[in-house]
């Protein structure tokens, strides 16, 4: 059954996310470190922090998602696991999506859960809006990880391909980051921005797995 390799890839990715003992701690540290350092550089004026906080955290989330993406597909390419999965007849796009989603669960979801605490550092109001913003970070984070997965798949055969992943993924992150920051603002466009943010994530979920699958098939040839 083609579903068995997909489930196996999902379970393997959950374990691989903690390989080396870092797991979600490395992107969490990067995310939190950026949020702590920015106020030190721009000052502690509440109005300024409140204005730039959401955008800074979106940029931090985008960069944090790149920290551990290098190992999503690289090990499978090196040890032949990718070839075995493709020989089972399971869709390469489904395998790639399963591994990327598992990686988001272990490394990306904790970033979204941490975001309300970091928003408070930027003088955000402690209300139900913090939970709404956390949901926005979670939705946007999925798009970041799936577009980053495209870069990871294209660089699966490249040793130390972190820079290549960044060059491929960062331009694809731009719409999500823009609509995410707008959705958390107070301007006239903030009302419709969450819908556009959700649309960018749905597009990533629809398109990125096929791009990843095509890249992985090329890597396996």
Tab-separated table of N, CA, C and O in Angstrom, residues 23-150:
chain	number	residue	atom	x	y	z
A	23	UNK	N	16.945	19.457	17.916
A	23	UNK	CA	15.512	19.447	17.696
A	23	UNK	C	14.957	20.839	17.488
A	23	UNK	O	15.488	21.641	16.730
A	24	UNK	N	13.867	21.132	18.197
A	24	UNK	CA	13.214	22.431	18.063
A	24	UNK	C	13.941	23.523	18.832
A	24	UNK	O	13.605	24.698	18.685
A	25	UNK	N	14.932	23.168	19.637
A	25	UNK	CA	15.581	24.173	20.475
A	25	UNK	C	16.375	25.190	19.660
A	25	UNK	O	16.428	26.366	20.018
A	26	UNK	N	16.987	24.754	18.569
A	26	UNK	CA	17.791	25.671	17.771
A	26	UNK	C	16.943	26.759	17.112
A	26	UNK	O	17.243	27.951	17.268
A	27	UNK	N	15.869	26.417	16.370
A	27	UNK	CA	15.031	27.497	15.838
A	27	UNK	C	14.347	28.322	16.912
A	27	UNK	O	14.168	29.534	16.745
A	28	UNK	N	13.972	27.693	18.033
A	28	UNK	CA	13.378	28.452	19.134
A	28	UNK	C	14.364	29.479	19.684
A	28	UNK	O	14.007	30.629	19.958
A	29	UNK	N	15.612	29.064	19.840
A	29	UNK	CA	16.629	29.979	20.332
A	29	UNK	C	16.874	31.125	19.369
A	29	UNK	O	17.036	32.278	19.787
A	30	UNK	N	16.891	30.821	18.086
A	30	UNK	CA	17.085	31.865	17.072
A	30	UNK	C	15.912	32.839	17.092
A	30	UNK	O	16.098	34.064	17.036
A	31	UNK	N	14.697	32.301	17.158
A	31	UNK	CA	13.488	33.113	17.156
A	31	UNK	C	13.448	34.036	18.376
A	31	UNK	O	13.231	35.252	18.264
A	32	UNK	N	13.665	33.449	19.541
A	32	UNK	CA	13.625	34.249	20.766
A	32	UNK	C	14.787	35.233	20.833
A	32	UNK	O	14.632	36.368	21.291
A	33	UNK	N	15.958	34.815	20.377
A	33	UNK	CA	17.120	35.699	20.428
A	33	UNK	C	16.923	36.946	19.594
A	33	UNK	O	17.301	38.052	20.004
A	34	UNK	N	16.325	36.791	18.423
A	34	UNK	CA	16.066	37.941	17.571
A	34	UNK	C	15.097	38.906	18.240
A	34	UNK	O	15.293	40.128	18.228
A	35	UNK	N	14.053	38.353	18.855
A	35	UNK	CA	13.064	39.200	19.513
A	35	UNK	C	13.658	39.941	20.704
A	35	UNK	O	13.247	41.063	21.013
A	36	UNK	N	14.613	39.338	21.380
A	36	UNK	CA	15.236	39.987	22.532
A	36	UNK	C	16.211	41.073	22.094
A	36	UNK	O	16.301	42.142	22.705
A	37	UNK	N	16.946	40.837	20.999
A	37	UNK	CA	17.984	41.777	20.572
A	37	UNK	C	17.425	43.017	19.889
A	37	UNK	O	18.003	44.100	20.005
A	38	UNK	N	16.317	42.871	19.153
A	38	UNK	CA	15.787	44.014	18.415
A	38	UNK	C	15.431	45.185	19.323
A	38	UNK	O	15.808	46.337	19.039
A	39	UNK	N	14.698	44.984	20.434
A	39	UNK	CA	14.418	46.138	21.296
A	39	UNK	C	15.677	46.809	21.825
A	39	UNK	O	15.683	48.023	22.052
A	40	UNK	N	16.739	46.044	22.020
A	40	UNK	CA	17.983	46.644	22.484
A	40	UNK	C	18.579	47.570	21.433
A	40	UNK	O	19.274	48.541	21.766
A	41	UNK	N	18.298	47.273	20.153
A	41	UNK	CA	18.854	48.079	19.085
A	41	UNK	C	18.010	49.278	18.700
A	41	UNK	O	18.544	50.310	18.289
A	42	UNK	N	16.682	49.176	18.820
A	42	UNK	CA	15.810	50.263	18.371
A	42	UNK	C	15.262	51.093	19.518
A	42	UNK	O	14.609	52.120	19.283
A	43	UNK	N	15.502	50.680	20.750
A	43	UNK	CA	14.977	51.417	21.890
A	43	UNK	C	13.755	50.756	22.479
A	43	UNK	O	13.213	49.791	21.925
A	44	UNK	N	13.303	51.295	23.577
A	44	UNK	CA	12.186	50.687	24.312
A	44	UNK	C	10.934	51.547	24.295
A	44	UNK	O	10.061	51.381	25.143
A	45	UNK	N	10.825	52.468	23.356
A	45	UNK	CA	9.626	53.283	23.241
A	45	UNK	C	8.436	52.389	22.890
A	45	UNK	O	8.443	51.712	21.860
A	46	UNK	N	7.388	52.362	23.742
A	46	UNK	CA	6.271	51.429	23.503
A	46	UNK	C	5.627	51.576	22.136
A	46	UNK	O	5.308	50.578	21.490
A	47	UNK	N	5.439	52.811	21.669
A	47	UNK	CA	4.780	53.005	20.371
A	47	UNK	C	5.618	52.424	19.234
A	47	UNK	O	5.088	51.813	18.303
A	48	UNK	N	6.934	52.597	19.328
A	48	UNK	CA	7.819	52.067	18.285
A	48	UNK	C	7.809	50.552	18.293
A	48	UNK	O	7.703	49.908	17.238
A	49	UNK	N	7.923	49.972	19.485
A	49	UNK	CA	7.935	48.516	19.584
A	49	UNK	C	6.623	47.916	19.108
A	49	UNK	O	6.604	46.881	18.434
A	50	UNK	N	5.521	48.574	19.441
A	50	UNK	CA	4.224	48.059	19.030
A	50	UNK	C	4.066	48.106	17.512
A	50	UNK	O	3.414	47.251	16.911
A	51	UNK	N	4.686	49.103	16.881
A	51	UNK	CA	4.557	49.250	15.434
A	51	UNK	C	5.413	48.239	14.669
A	51	UNK	O	4.982	47.694	13.653
A	52	UNK	N	6.618	48.002	15.157
A	52	UNK	CA	7.534	47.137	14.406
A	52	UNK	C	7.503	45.692	14.873
A	52	UNK	O	7.997	44.802	14.166
A	53	UNK	N	6.934	45.419	16.030
A	53	UNK	CA	6.978	44.080	16.610
A	53	UNK	C	6.465	42.971	15.715
A	53	UNK	O	7.176	41.987	15.467
A	54	UNK	N	5.238	43.080	15.192
A	54	UNK	CA	4.724	41.990	14.346
A	54	UNK	C	5.602	41.716	13.136
A	54	UNK	O	5.878	40.556	12.800
A	55	UNK	N	6.060	42.782	12.470
A	55	UNK	CA	6.907	42.576	11.296
A	55	UNK	C	8.229	41.922	11.644
A	55	UNK	O	8.706	41.039	10.923
A	56	UNK	N	8.829	42.347	12.763
A	56	UNK	CA	10.096	41.757	13.195
A	56	UNK	C	9.923	40.268	13.482
A	56	UNK	O	10.758	39.436	13.108
A	57	UNK	N	8.833	39.915	14.127
A	57	UNK	CA	8.613	38.504	14.449
A	57	UNK	C	8.327	37.677	13.200
A	57	UNK	O	8.701	36.505	13.139
A	58	UNK	N	7.692	38.281	12.196
A	58	UNK	CA	7.488	37.537	10.946
A	58	UNK	C	8.812	37.273	10.246
A	58	UNK	O	9.043	36.181	9.718
A	59	UNK	N	9.682	38.273	10.226
A	59	UNK	CA	11.008	38.060	9.637
A	59	UNK	C	11.774	37.008	10.440
A	59	UNK	O	12.430	36.127	9.866
A	60	UNK	N	11.686	37.080	11.759
A	60	UNK	CA	12.376	36.105	12.607
A	60	UNK	C	11.837	34.701	12.378
A	60	UNK	O	12.595	33.726	12.339
A	61	UNK	N	10.518	34.587	12.216
A	61	UNK	CA	9.914	33.281	11.963
A	61	UNK	C	10.396	32.707	10.632
A	61	UNK	O	10.714	31.513	10.531
A	62	UNK	N	10.462	33.565	9.613
A	62	UNK	CA	10.924	33.106	8.304
A	62	UNK	C	12.359	32.609	8.369
A	62	UNK	O	12.692	31.535	7.846
A	63	UNK	N	13.229	33.363	9.025
A	63	UNK	CA	14.632	32.964	9.120
A	63	UNK	C	14.803	31.739	10.010
A	63	UNK	O	15.628	30.866	9.724
A	64	UNK	N	14.019	31.641	11.074
A	64	UNK	CA	14.119	30.491	11.975
A	64	UNK	C	13.707	29.200	11.280
A	64	UNK	O	14.232	28.122	11.591
A	65	UNK	N	12.786	29.298	10.330
A	65	UNK	CA	12.342	28.093	9.632
A	65	UNK	C	13.444	27.496	8.769
A	65	UNK	O	13.397	26.313	8.418
A	66	UNK	N	14.438	28.308	8.413
A	66	UNK	CA	15.527	27.821	7.556
A	66	UNK	C	16.604	27.074	8.333
A	66	UNK	O	17.428	26.385	7.728
A	67	UNK	N	16.599	27.218	9.656
A	67	UNK	CA	17.722	26.739	10.458
A	67	UNK	C	17.930	25.236	10.323
A	67	UNK	O	19.066	24.756	10.208
A	68	UNK	N	16.846	24.471	10.332
A	68	UNK	CA	16.967	23.010	10.352
A	68	UNK	C	16.486	22.342	9.070
A	68	UNK	O	16.408	21.111	9.013
A	69	UNK	N	16.147	23.110	8.035
A	69	UNK	CA	15.600	22.511	6.820
A	69	UNK	C	16.628	21.713	6.030
A	69	UNK	O	16.258	20.841	5.237
A	70	UNK	N	17.895	21.985	6.243
A	70	UNK	CA	18.928	21.328	5.444
A	70	UNK	C	18.877	19.813	5.572
A	70	UNK	O	19.192	19.088	4.626
A	71	UNK	N	18.476	19.306	6.733
A	71	UNK	CA	18.526	17.867	6.940
A	71	UNK	C	17.215	17.141	6.644
A	71	UNK	O	17.110	15.936	6.897
A	72	UNK	N	16.227	17.833	6.093
A	72	UNK	CA	14.929	17.190	5.867
A	72	UNK	C	15.042	16.038	4.870
A	72	UNK	O	14.515	14.945	5.087
A	73	UNK	N	15.728	16.258	3.742
A	73	UNK	CA	15.824	15.245	2.692
A	73	UNK	C	17.247	14.756	2.447
A	73	UNK	O	17.426	13.759	1.748
A	74	UNK	N	18.230	15.440	2.967
A	74	UNK	CA	19.610	15.124	2.607
A	74	UNK	C	20.025	13.725	3.036
A	74	UNK	O	20.627	12.978	2.261
A	75	UNK	N	19.703	13.342	4.269
A	75	UNK	CA	20.096	12.017	4.758
A	75	UNK	C	19.437	10.905	3.953
A	75	UNK	O	20.058	9.874	3.668
A	76	UNK	N	18.173	11.108	3.558
A	76	UNK	CA	17.466	10.090	2.778
A	76	UNK	C	18.110	9.900	1.411
A	76	UNK	O	18.123	8.793	0.866
A	77	UNK	N	18.627	10.981	0.847
A	77	UNK	CA	19.303	10.885	-0.441
A	77	UNK	C	20.635	10.168	-0.324
A	77	UNK	O	21.024	9.374	-1.183
A	78	UNK	N	21.349	10.412	0.771
A	78	UNK	CA	22.685	9.843	0.945
A	78	UNK	C	22.654	8.358	1.269
A	78	UNK	O	23.506	7.598	0.798
A	79	UNK	N	21.684	7.924	2.098
A	79	UNK	CA	21.690	6.521	2.520
A	79	UNK	C	20.789	5.621	1.682
A	79	UNK	O	20.644	4.432	1.967
A	80	UNK	N	20.153	6.167	0.640
A	80	UNK	CA	19.341	5.351	-0.258
A	80	UNK	C	17.896	5.172	0.166
A	80	UNK	O	17.130	4.496	-0.529
A	81	UNK	N	17.499	5.769	1.298
A	81	UNK	CA	16.116	5.632	1.751
A	81	UNK	C	15.143	6.222	0.737
A	81	UNK	O	14.050	5.681	0.506
A	82	UNK	N	15.530	7.315	0.127
A	82	UNK	CA	14.661	7.957	-0.863
A	82	UNK	C	14.381	7.012	-2.023
A	82	UNK	O	13.236	6.896	-2.491
A	83	UNK	N	15.396	6.311	-2.487
A	83	UNK	CA	15.200	5.361	-3.592
A	83	UNK	C	14.216	4.266	-3.211
A	83	UNK	O	13.370	3.859	-4.020
A	84	UNK	N	14.326	3.771	-1.984
A	84	UNK	CA	13.424	2.714	-1.527
A	84	UNK	C	11.986	3.192	-1.479
A	84	UNK	O	11.062	2.453	-1.855
A	85	UNK	N	11.775	4.415	-0.999
A	85	UNK	CA	10.412	4.940	-0.947
A	85	UNK	C	9.828	5.102	-2.347
A	85	UNK	O	8.668	4.768	-2.579
A	86	UNK	N	10.615	5.610	-3.262
A	86	UNK	CA	10.118	5.822	-4.607
A	86	UNK	C	9.819	4.493	-5.300
A	86	UNK	O	8.910	4.411	-6.138
A	87	UNK	N	10.546	3.434	-4.962
A	87	UNK	CA	10.310	2.126	-5.556
A	87	UNK	C	9.008	1.490	-5.076
A	87	UNK	O	8.499	0.574	-5.706
A	88	UNK	N	8.468	1.961	-3.957
A	88	UNK	CA	7.209	1.412	-3.454
A	88	UNK	C	6.011	1.885	-4.263
A	88	UNK	O	4.907	1.361	-4.105
A	89	UNK	N	6.225	2.896	-5.099
A	89	UNK	CA	5.122	3.442	-5.878
A	89	UNK	C	4.374	4.558	-5.193
A	89	UNK	O	3.416	5.101	-5.751
A	90	UNK	N	4.778	4.914	-3.977
A	90	UNK	CA	4.137	6.025	-3.280
A	90	UNK	C	4.474	7.333	-3.988
A	90	UNK	O	5.599	7.519	-4.455
A	91	UNK	N	3.517	8.249	-4.086
A	91	UNK	CA	3.795	9.531	-4.750
A	91	UNK	C	4.909	10.282	-4.032
A	91	UNK	O	4.883	10.427	-2.802
A	92	UNK	N	5.871	10.750	-4.798
A	92	UNK	CA	6.976	11.495	-4.200
A	92	UNK	C	6.474	12.767	-3.530
A	92	UNK	O	7.007	13.190	-2.495
A	93	UNK	N	5.430	13.376	-4.107
A	93	UNK	CA	4.879	14.596	-3.523
A	93	UNK	C	4.290	14.320	-2.137
A	93	UNK	O	4.432	15.126	-1.214
A	94	UNK	N	3.630	13.167	-1.983
A	94	UNK	CA	3.032	12.831	-0.684
A	94	UNK	C	4.100	12.540	0.354
A	94	UNK	O	3.974	12.927	1.521
A	95	UNK	N	5.165	11.859	-0.035
A	95	UNK	CA	6.266	11.592	0.889
A	95	UNK	C	6.914	12.902	1.335
A	95	UNK	O	7.189	13.116	2.522
A	96	UNK	N	7.140	13.796	0.372
A	96	UNK	CA	7.748	15.084	0.697
A	96	UNK	C	6.849	15.903	1.621
A	96	UNK	O	7.323	16.528	2.568
A	97	UNK	N	5.549	15.886	1.343
A	97	UNK	CA	4.618	16.635	2.186
A	97	UNK	C	4.575	16.070	3.602
A	97	UNK	O	4.518	16.828	4.576
A	98	UNK	N	4.604	14.747	3.728
A	98	UNK	CA	4.569	14.127	5.051
A	98	UNK	C	5.802	14.491	5.866
A	98	UNK	O	5.707	14.836	7.053
A	99	UNK	N	6.969	14.449	5.238
A	99	UNK	CA	8.196	14.779	5.951
A	99	UNK	C	8.238	16.268	6.330
A	99	UNK	O	8.657	16.626	7.434
A	100	UNK	N	7.771	17.108	5.425
A	100	UNK	CA	7.787	18.548	5.710
A	100	UNK	C	6.799	18.902	6.810
A	100	UNK	O	7.098	19.718	7.688
A	101	UNK	N	5.610	18.297	6.775
A	101	UNK	CA	4.624	18.574	7.816
A	101	UNK	C	5.111	18.097	9.178
A	101	UNK	O	4.926	18.785	10.192
A	102	UNK	N	5.756	16.931	9.217
A	102	UNK	CA	6.315	16.444	10.479
A	102	UNK	C	7.392	17.391	10.990
A	102	UNK	O	7.498	17.641	12.198
A	103	UNK	N	8.174	17.928	10.069
A	103	UNK	CA	9.219	18.865	10.469
A	103	UNK	C	8.603	20.146	11.027
A	103	UNK	O	9.111	20.720	11.992
A	104	UNK	N	7.501	20.590	10.430
A	104	UNK	CA	6.823	21.778	10.960
A	104	UNK	C	6.254	21.505	12.352
A	104	UNK	O	6.323	22.371	13.232
A	105	UNK	N	5.695	20.316	12.559
A	105	UNK	CA	5.132	19.998	13.868
A	105	UNK	C	6.191	20.072	14.974
A	105	UNK	O	5.920	20.552	16.081
A	106	UNK	N	7.395	19.605	14.677
A	106	UNK	CA	8.424	19.534	15.708
A	106	UNK	C	9.230	20.817	15.832
A	106	UNK	O	9.717	21.135	16.920
A	107	UNK	N	9.383	21.553	14.736
A	107	UNK	CA	10.232	22.752	14.775
A	107	UNK	C	9.462	24.037	14.533
A	107	UNK	O	9.837	25.083	15.068
A	108	UNK	N	8.385	23.993	13.746
A	108	UNK	CA	7.649	25.201	13.411
A	108	UNK	C	6.526	25.523	14.367
A	108	UNK	O	6.341	26.693	14.746
A	109	UNK	N	5.761	24.533	14.789
A	109	UNK	CA	4.660	24.779	15.718
A	109	UNK	C	5.142	25.369	17.042
A	109	UNK	O	4.499	26.284	17.569
A	110	UNK	N	6.258	24.898	17.628
A	110	UNK	CA	6.740	25.544	18.859
A	110	UNK	C	7.037	27.034	18.685
A	110	UNK	O	6.884	27.814	19.635
A	111	UNK	N	7.446	27.451	17.489
A	111	UNK	CA	7.685	28.873	17.249
A	111	UNK	C	6.384	29.661	17.364
A	111	UNK	O	6.355	30.748	17.947
A	112	UNK	N	5.306	29.113	16.801
A	112	UNK	CA	4.011	29.783	16.889
A	112	UNK	C	3.518	29.831	18.335
A	112	UNK	O	2.931	30.831	18.772
A	113	UNK	N	3.755	28.756	19.094
A	113	UNK	CA	3.322	28.732	20.489
A	113	UNK	C	4.100	29.734	21.339
A	113	UNK	O	3.582	30.252	22.333
A	114	UNK	N	5.325	30.025	20.952
A	114	UNK	CA	6.144	30.981	21.686
A	114	UNK	C	5.805	32.429	21.334
A	114	UNK	O	6.106	33.344	22.105
A	115	UNK	N	5.166	32.652	20.198
A	115	UNK	CA	4.965	34.011	19.699
A	115	UNK	C	4.184	34.938	20.639
A	115	UNK	O	4.529	36.118	20.733
A	116	UNK	N	3.128	34.478	21.368
A	116	UNK	CA	2.447	35.420	22.267
A	116	UNK	C	3.365	36.013	23.321
A	116	UNK	O	3.275	37.205	23.638
A	117	UNK	N	4.266	35.215	23.883
A	117	UNK	CA	5.193	35.727	24.881
A	117	UNK	C	6.116	36.783	24.278
A	117	UNK	O	6.398	37.819	24.896
A	118	UNK	N	6.570	36.532	23.049
A	118	UNK	CA	7.461	37.491	22.407
A	118	UNK	C	6.709	38.755	21.997
A	118	UNK	O	7.272	39.854	22.028
A	119	UNK	N	5.451	38.624	21.629
A	119	UNK	CA	4.663	39.801	21.288
A	119	UNK	C	4.507	40.721	22.487
A	119	UNK	O	4.474	41.946	22.345
A	120	UNK	N	4.412	40.147	23.674
A	120	UNK	CA	4.320	40.966	24.875
A	120	UNK	C	5.577	41.811	25.072
A	120	UNK	O	5.520	42.910	25.616
A	121	UNK	N	6.720	41.292	24.630
A	121	UNK	CA	7.956	42.060	24.718
A	121	UNK	C	7.901	43.300	23.830
A	121	UNK	O	8.590	44.287	24.093
A	122	UNK	N	7.083	43.232	22.779
A	122	UNK	CA	6.923	44.374	21.885
A	122	UNK	C	5.694	45.210	22.252
A	122	UNK	O	5.114	45.869	21.400
A	123	UNK	N	5.300	45.131	23.497
A	123	UNK	CA	4.225	45.962	24.032
A	123	UNK	C	2.868	45.654	23.410
A	123	UNK	O	1.995	46.518	23.333
A	124	UNK	N	2.684	44.422	22.940
A	124	UNK	CA	1.360	44.042	22.443
A	124	UNK	C	0.389	43.933	23.605
A	124	UNK	O	0.773	43.622	24.734
A	125	UNK	N	-0.851	44.198	23.340
A	125	UNK	CA	-1.852	44.148	24.403
A	125	UNK	C	-2.154	42.693	24.764
A	125	UNK	O	-2.415	41.872	23.904
A	126	UNK	N	-2.141	42.399	26.056
A	126	UNK	CA	-2.403	41.036	26.532
A	126	UNK	C	-3.899	40.760	26.504
A	126	UNK	O	-4.617	41.019	27.449
A	127	UNK	N	-4.378	40.268	25.408
A	127	UNK	CA	-5.808	39.991	25.251
A	127	UNK	C	-5.972	38.777	24.365
A	127	UNK	O	-5.014	38.091	24.022
A	128	UNK	N	-7.217	38.521	23.980
A	128	UNK	CA	-7.473	37.404	23.103
A	128	UNK	C	-6.796	37.533	21.759
A	128	UNK	O	-6.629	36.550	21.041
A	129	UNK	N	-6.394	38.773	21.405
A	129	UNK	CA	-5.721	38.978	20.122
A	129	UNK	C	-4.403	38.222	20.065
A	129	UNK	O	-3.936	37.880	18.976
A	130	UNK	N	-3.780	37.991	21.210
A	130	UNK	CA	-2.520	37.256	21.220
A	130	UNK	C	-2.721	35.837	20.693
A	130	UNK	O	-1.878	35.311	19.967
A	131	UNK	N	-3.823	35.213	21.060
A	131	UNK	CA	-4.107	33.867	20.565
A	131	UNK	C	-4.417	33.897	19.069
A	131	UNK	O	-4.028	32.983	18.330
A	132	UNK	N	-5.099	34.935	18.619
A	132	UNK	CA	-5.349	35.062	17.190
A	132	UNK	C	-4.039	35.233	16.429
A	132	UNK	O	-3.847	34.644	15.354
A	133	UNK	N	-3.135	36.037	16.981
A	133	UNK	CA	-1.843	36.230	16.330
A	133	UNK	C	-1.031	34.935	16.317
A	133	UNK	O	-0.308	34.658	15.354
A	134	UNK	N	-1.143	34.149	17.393
A	134	UNK	CA	-0.460	32.871	17.423
A	134	UNK	C	-0.964	31.968	16.295
A	134	UNK	O	-0.184	31.280	15.636
A	135	UNK	N	-2.279	31.998	16.056
A	135	UNK	CA	-2.838	31.211	14.954
A	135	UNK	C	-2.320	31.694	13.603
A	135	UNK	O	-2.033	30.899	12.708
A	136	UNK	N	-2.166	33.027	13.468
A	136	UNK	CA	-1.634	33.569	12.219
A	136	UNK	C	-0.198	33.105	12.000
A	136	UNK	O	0.190	32.749	10.884
A	137	UNK	N	0.614	33.115	13.063
A	137	UNK	CA	1.990	32.644	12.940
A	137	UNK	C	2.034	31.162	12.581
A	137	UNK	O	2.902	30.714	11.824
A	138	UNK	N	1.107	30.388	13.134
A	138	UNK	CA	1.079	28.958	12.817
A	138	UNK	C	0.712	28.742	11.354
A	138	UNK	O	1.331	27.924	10.656
A	139	UNK	N	-0.290	29.479	10.861
A	139	UNK	CA	-0.711	29.335	9.463
A	139	UNK	C	0.408	29.763	8.528
A	139	UNK	O	0.738	29.072	7.553
A	140	UNK	N	1.009	30.921	8.813
A	140	UNK	CA	2.097	31.382	7.966
A	140	UNK	C	3.321	30.499	8.054
A	140	UNK	O	4.033	30.308	7.059
A	141	UNK	N	3.564	29.938	9.240
A	141	UNK	CA	4.717	29.063	9.406
A	141	UNK	C	4.640	27.825	8.531
A	141	UNK	O	5.663	27.339	8.030
A	142	UNK	N	3.442	27.305	8.320
A	142	UNK	CA	3.286	26.151	7.439
A	142	UNK	C	3.759	26.508	6.027
A	142	UNK	O	4.468	25.730	5.377
A	143	UNK	N	3.360	27.695	5.552
A	143	UNK	CA	3.805	28.121	4.220
A	143	UNK	C	5.317	28.257	4.178
A	143	UNK	O	5.955	27.835	3.202
A	144	UNK	N	5.907	28.826	5.232
A	144	UNK	CA	7.360	28.970	5.262
A	144	UNK	C	8.050	27.604	5.163
A	144	UNK	O	9.011	27.433	4.402
A	145	UNK	N	7.581	26.639	5.914
A	145	UNK	CA	8.234	25.329	5.925
A	145	UNK	C	8.030	24.584	4.615
A	145	UNK	O	8.944	23.877	4.159
A	146	UNK	N	6.864	24.735	3.996
A	146	UNK	CA	6.655	24.025	2.736
A	146	UNK	C	7.452	24.668	1.598
A	146	UNK	O	8.018	23.951	0.768
A	147	UNK	N	7.521	26.002	1.546
A	147	UNK	CA	8.376	26.619	0.534
A	147	UNK	C	9.842	26.342	0.832
A	147	UNK	O	10.638	26.125	-0.085
A	148	UNK	N	10.197	26.336	2.105
A	148	UNK	CA	11.560	25.961	2.452
A	148	UNK	C	11.872	24.529	2.085
A	148	UNK	O	13.012	24.196	1.730
A	149	UNK	N	10.845	23.670	2.148
A	149	UNK	CA	11.041	22.289	1.735
A	149	UNK	C	11.390	22.157	0.267
A	149	UNK	O	12.113	21.234	-0.128
A	150	UNK	N	10.887	23.092	-0.562
A	150	UNK	CA	11.261	23.088	-1.983
A	150	UNK	C	12.757	23.325	-2.121
A	150	UNK	O	13.456	22.633	-2.866
